Amino acid sequence: DPTPRTEESSLLKELVDVPLDNTTRKVNDLVRRGRLARCHALLIDRLAYMRGPFYRFGSRRRVQEIISDPESLAEVCAAVAQQHGIPLRDFLPAETLSDKLVEAGDSVLRRVSRRLIEDAEHALEVEIPSLMERVSMEREHM
């Protein structure tokens, strides 16, 4: 049977932890969104590469076929994931990706700057883990 003092102490501890829990949630959301953005950038880059800079004969049609077929798009996602060593689960489901790419059209199929991809990977591999470590240390000091 908890006493009023222990209940009060427990409630105060929970109130103190709320900002840190919120920060942790936000950092986790940042990680999720960053990983998704990296997947999208790498996929768009691969599709733009497949299409070619001058719309090689038939390449545009082939890319459109891949985009509109979730199974083919899933194969491209798997190849991108394997090439870059990222988990396939970081990608949206192929059906969702296909719908979004068909809706967006050709205009989104542009090569993505290597620098942009490297910066995103640096953030995911170095900056965000460092941020998580600081949040963890802050929690320990509370």
PDB file of C-alpha atoms in Angstrom:
ATOM      1  CA  ASP A   1       0.000   0.000   0.000  1.00  0.00           C
ATOM      2  CA  PRO A   2       1.809   3.156  -1.186  1.00  0.00           C
ATOM      3  CA  THR A   3       1.939   6.072   1.177  1.00  0.00           C
ATOM      4  CA  PRO A   4       1.022   9.589   0.055  1.00  0.00           C
ATOM      5  CA  ARG A   5       4.734  10.529   0.232  1.00  0.00           C
ATOM      6  CA  THR A   6       5.808   7.734  -2.136  1.00  0.00           C
ATOM      7  CA  GLU A   7       2.937   8.564  -4.482  1.00  0.00           C
ATOM      8  CA  GLU A   8       3.961  12.227  -4.484  1.00  0.00           C
ATOM      9  CA  SER A   9       7.596  11.306  -5.071  1.00  0.00           C
ATOM     10  CA  SER A  10       6.659   8.981  -7.918  1.00  0.00           C
ATOM     11  CA  LEU A  11       4.469  11.639  -9.532  1.00  0.00           C
ATOM     12  CA  LEU A  12       7.222  14.266  -9.264  1.00  0.00           C
ATOM     13  CA  LYS A  13       9.727  11.897 -10.873  1.00  0.00           C
ATOM     14  CA  GLU A  14       7.312  11.233 -13.743  1.00  0.00           C
ATOM     15  CA  LEU A  15       6.794  14.983 -14.222  1.00  0.00           C
ATOM     16  CA  VAL A  16      10.556  15.561 -14.342  1.00  0.00           C
ATOM     17  CA  ASP A  17      10.942  12.755 -16.910  1.00  0.00           C
ATOM     18  CA  VAL A  18       8.257  14.124 -19.267  1.00  0.00           C
ATOM     19  CA  PRO A  19      10.549  16.573 -21.125  1.00  0.00           C
ATOM     20  CA  LEU A  20      13.235  13.903 -21.524  1.00  0.00           C
ATOM     21  CA  ASP A  21      10.708  11.348 -22.745  1.00  0.00           C
ATOM     22  CA  ASN A  22       9.419  13.926 -25.213  1.00  0.00           C
ATOM     23  CA  THR A  23      12.980  14.667 -26.360  1.00  0.00           C
ATOM     24  CA  THR A  24      13.672  10.960 -26.809  1.00  0.00           C
ATOM     25  CA  ARG A  25      10.485  10.592 -28.844  1.00  0.00           C
ATOM     26  CA  LYS A  26      11.474  13.529 -31.031  1.00  0.00           C
ATOM     27  CA  VAL A  27      14.976  12.166 -31.613  1.00  0.00           C
ATOM     28  CA  ASN A  28      13.543   8.737 -32.462  1.00  0.00           C
ATOM     29  CA  ASP A  29      11.165  10.403 -34.917  1.00  0.00           C
ATOM     30  CA  LEU A  30      14.112  12.290 -36.407  1.00  0.00           C
ATOM     31  CA  VAL A  31      15.966   8.992 -36.876  1.00  0.00           C
ATOM     32  CA  ARG A  32      12.945   7.373 -38.538  1.00  0.00           C
ATOM     33  CA  ARG A  33      12.413  10.310 -40.871  1.00  0.00           C
ATOM     34  CA  GLY A  34      16.123  10.577 -41.666  1.00  0.00           C
ATOM     35  CA  ARG A  35      16.344   6.906 -42.583  1.00  0.00           C
ATOM     36  CA  LEU A  36      13.254   7.212 -44.746  1.00  0.00           C
ATOM     37  CA  ALA A  37      14.629  10.311 -46.490  1.00  0.00           C
ATOM     38  CA  ARG A  38      17.902   8.476 -47.168  1.00  0.00           C
ATOM     39  CA  CYS A  39      15.972   5.562 -48.702  1.00  0.00           C
ATOM     40  CA  HIS A  40      13.905   7.896 -50.856  1.00  0.00           C
ATOM     41  CA  ALA A  41      16.984   9.786 -52.061  1.00  0.00           C
ATOM     42  CA  LEU A  42      18.845   6.589 -52.947  1.00  0.00           C
ATOM     43  CA  LEU A  43      15.807   5.118 -54.712  1.00  0.00           C
ATOM     44  CA  ILE A  44      15.137   8.298 -56.706  1.00  0.00           C
ATOM     45  CA  ASP A  45      18.824   8.463 -57.623  1.00  0.00           C
ATOM     46  CA  ARG A  46      18.773   4.836 -58.829  1.00  0.00           C
ATOM     47  CA  LEU A  47      15.633   5.364 -60.908  1.00  0.00           C
ATOM     48  CA  ALA A  48      17.047   8.567 -62.422  1.00  0.00           C
ATOM     49  CA  TYR A  49      20.259   6.704 -63.256  1.00  0.00           C
ATOM     50  CA  MET A  50      18.258   3.902 -64.888  1.00  0.00           C
ATOM     51  CA  ARG A  51      16.344   6.433 -66.948  1.00  0.00           C
ATOM     52  CA  GLY A  52      19.545   8.119 -68.073  1.00  0.00           C
ATOM     53  CA  PRO A  53      20.293  11.802 -68.659  1.00  0.00           C
ATOM     54  CA  PHE A  54      18.992  11.954 -72.217  1.00  0.00           C
ATOM     55  CA  TYR A  55      16.112   9.479 -72.002  1.00  0.00           C
ATOM     56  CA  ARG A  56      17.895   6.660 -73.803  1.00  0.00           C
ATOM     57  CA  PHE A  57      15.625   4.811 -76.182  1.00  0.00           C
ATOM     58  CA  GLY A  58      13.035   2.940 -74.142  1.00  0.00           C
ATOM     59  CA  SER A  59      14.582   3.752 -70.770  1.00  0.00           C
ATOM     60  CA  ARG A  60      11.889   6.221 -69.783  1.00  0.00           C
ATOM     61  CA  ARG A  61       9.167   3.692 -70.542  1.00  0.00           C
ATOM     62  CA  ARG A  62      11.068   0.988 -68.630  1.00  0.00           C
ATOM     63  CA  VAL A  63      11.387   3.200 -65.540  1.00  0.00           C
ATOM     64  CA  GLN A  64       7.672   4.047 -65.743  1.00  0.00           C
ATOM     65  CA  GLU A  65       6.893   0.319 -65.858  1.00  0.00           C
ATOM     66  CA  ILE A  66       9.049  -0.267 -62.771  1.00  0.00           C
ATOM     67  CA  ILE A  67       7.429   2.612 -60.897  1.00  0.00           C
ATOM     68  CA  SER A  68       3.905   1.447 -61.683  1.00  0.00           C
ATOM     69  CA  ASP A  69       4.605  -2.190 -60.716  1.00  0.00           C
ATOM     70  CA  PRO A  70       5.103  -2.606 -56.945  1.00  0.00           C
ATOM     71  CA  GLU A  71       6.838  -5.965 -57.436  1.00  0.00           C
ATOM     72  CA  SER A  72       9.453  -4.492 -59.797  1.00  0.00           C
ATOM     73  CA  LEU A  73       9.854  -1.470 -57.544  1.00  0.00           C
ATOM     74  CA  ALA A  74      10.414  -3.786 -54.559  1.00  0.00           C
ATOM     75  CA  GLU A  75      13.257  -5.446 -56.505  1.00  0.00           C
ATOM     76  CA  VAL A  76      14.887  -2.056 -57.124  1.00  0.00           C
ATOM     77  CA  CYS A  77      14.484  -1.191 -53.421  1.00  0.00           C
ATOM     78  CA  ALA A  78      16.127  -4.499 -52.480  1.00  0.00           C
ATOM     79  CA  ALA A  79      19.051  -3.785 -54.830  1.00  0.00           C
ATOM     80  CA  VAL A  80      19.475  -0.275 -53.387  1.00  0.00           C
ATOM     81  CA  ALA A  81      19.300  -1.620 -49.823  1.00  0.00           C
ATOM     82  CA  GLN A  82      21.903  -4.281 -50.558  1.00  0.00           C
ATOM     83  CA  GLN A  83      24.246  -1.893 -52.388  1.00  0.00           C
ATOM     84  CA  HIS A  84      24.184   0.664 -49.575  1.00  0.00           C
ATOM     85  CA  GLY A  85      23.972  -1.752 -46.643  1.00  0.00           C
ATOM     86  CA  ILE A  86      20.695  -0.434 -45.296  1.00  0.00           C
ATOM     87  CA  PRO A  87      17.803  -2.533 -43.984  1.00  0.00           C
ATOM     88  CA  LEU A  88      15.005  -3.127 -46.477  1.00  0.00           C
ATOM     89  CA  ARG A  89      12.519  -2.355 -43.689  1.00  0.00           C
ATOM     90  CA  ASP A  90      13.662   1.306 -43.847  1.00  0.00           C
ATOM     91  CA  PHE A  91      11.789   1.633 -47.157  1.00  0.00           C
ATOM     92  CA  LEU A  92       8.078   2.292 -47.353  1.00  0.00           C
ATOM     93  CA  PRO A  93       6.016  -0.640 -48.636  1.00  0.00           C
ATOM     94  CA  ALA A  94       6.436  -0.993 -52.411  1.00  0.00           C
ATOM     95  CA  GLU A  95       2.716  -0.387 -53.025  1.00  0.00           C
ATOM     96  CA  THR A  96       2.876   2.934 -51.183  1.00  0.00           C
ATOM     97  CA  LEU A  97       6.085   3.963 -52.959  1.00  0.00           C
ATOM     98  CA  SER A  98       4.598   3.029 -56.312  1.00  0.00           C
ATOM     99  CA  ASP A  99       1.471   5.115 -55.687  1.00  0.00           C
ATOM    100  CA  LYS A 100       3.521   8.128 -54.589  1.00  0.00           C
ATOM    101  CA  LEU A 101       5.958   7.900 -57.513  1.00  0.00           C
ATOM    102  CA  VAL A 102       3.175   7.487 -60.079  1.00  0.00           C
ATOM    103  CA  GLU A 103       1.424  10.510 -58.560  1.00  0.00           C
ATOM    104  CA  ALA A 104       4.627  12.600 -58.562  1.00  0.00           C
ATOM    105  CA  GLY A 105       5.527  11.780 -62.154  1.00  0.00           C
ATOM    106  CA  ASP A 106       8.853  12.139 -63.968  1.00  0.00           C
ATOM    107  CA  SER A 107       9.711  15.488 -62.439  1.00  0.00           C
ATOM    108  CA  VAL A 108      11.063  13.895 -59.241  1.00  0.00           C
ATOM    109  CA  LEU A 109      13.464  11.579 -61.050  1.00  0.00           C
ATOM    110  CA  ARG A 110      16.656  13.583 -60.782  1.00  0.00           C
ATOM    111  CA  ARG A 111      20.085  12.415 -59.728  1.00  0.00           C
ATOM    112  CA  VAL A 112      20.751  13.168 -56.068  1.00  0.00           C
ATOM    113  CA  SER A 113      23.998  14.860 -55.116  1.00  0.00           C
ATOM    114  CA  ARG A 114      26.537  12.505 -53.527  1.00  0.00           C
ATOM    115  CA  ARG A 115      27.280  15.256 -51.008  1.00  0.00           C
ATOM    116  CA  LEU A 116      23.643  15.342 -49.881  1.00  0.00           C
ATOM    117  CA  ILE A 117      23.587  11.574 -49.395  1.00  0.00           C
ATOM    118  CA  GLU A 118      26.922  11.634 -47.541  1.00  0.00           C
ATOM    119  CA  ASP A 119      25.649  14.419 -45.265  1.00  0.00           C
ATOM    120  CA  ALA A 120      22.484  12.440 -44.497  1.00  0.00           C
ATOM    121  CA  GLU A 121      24.501   9.317 -43.715  1.00  0.00           C
ATOM    122  CA  HIS A 122      26.864  11.312 -41.482  1.00  0.00           C
ATOM    123  CA  ALA A 123      23.876  12.694 -39.576  1.00  0.00           C
ATOM    124  CA  LEU A 124      22.382   9.212 -39.153  1.00  0.00           C
ATOM    125  CA  GLU A 125      25.652   7.527 -38.202  1.00  0.00           C
ATOM    126  CA  VAL A 126      27.396  10.241 -36.139  1.00  0.00           C
ATOM    127  CA  GLU A 127      25.323  13.293 -35.248  1.00  0.00           C
ATOM    128  CA  ILE A 128      22.069  11.649 -34.161  1.00  0.00           C
ATOM    129  CA  PRO A 129      23.757   8.925 -32.062  1.00  0.00           C
ATOM    130  CA  SER A 130      25.734  11.703 -30.362  1.00  0.00           C
ATOM    131  CA  LEU A 131      22.474  13.521 -29.658  1.00  0.00           C
ATOM    132  CA  MET A 132      20.946  10.331 -28.241  1.00  0.00           C
ATOM    133  CA  GLU A 133      23.971   9.900 -25.990  1.00  0.00           C
ATOM    134  CA  ARG A 134      23.573  13.442 -24.652  1.00  0.00           C
ATOM    135  CA  VAL A 135      19.875  12.830 -23.952  1.00  0.00           C
ATOM    136  CA  SER A 136      20.781   9.597 -22.159  1.00  0.00           C
ATOM    137  CA  MET A 137      23.431  11.363 -20.064  1.00  0.00           C
ATOM    138  CA  GLU A 138      20.936  14.094 -19.191  1.00  0.00           C
ATOM    139  CA  ARG A 139      18.471  11.444 -18.029  1.00  0.00           C
ATOM    140  CA  GLU A 140      21.127   9.855 -15.786  1.00  0.00           C
ATOM    141  CA  HIS A 141      21.847  13.200 -14.136  1.00  0.00           C
ATOM    142  CA  MET A 142      18.207  13.742 -13.193  1.00  0.00           C
TER     143      MET A 142
END
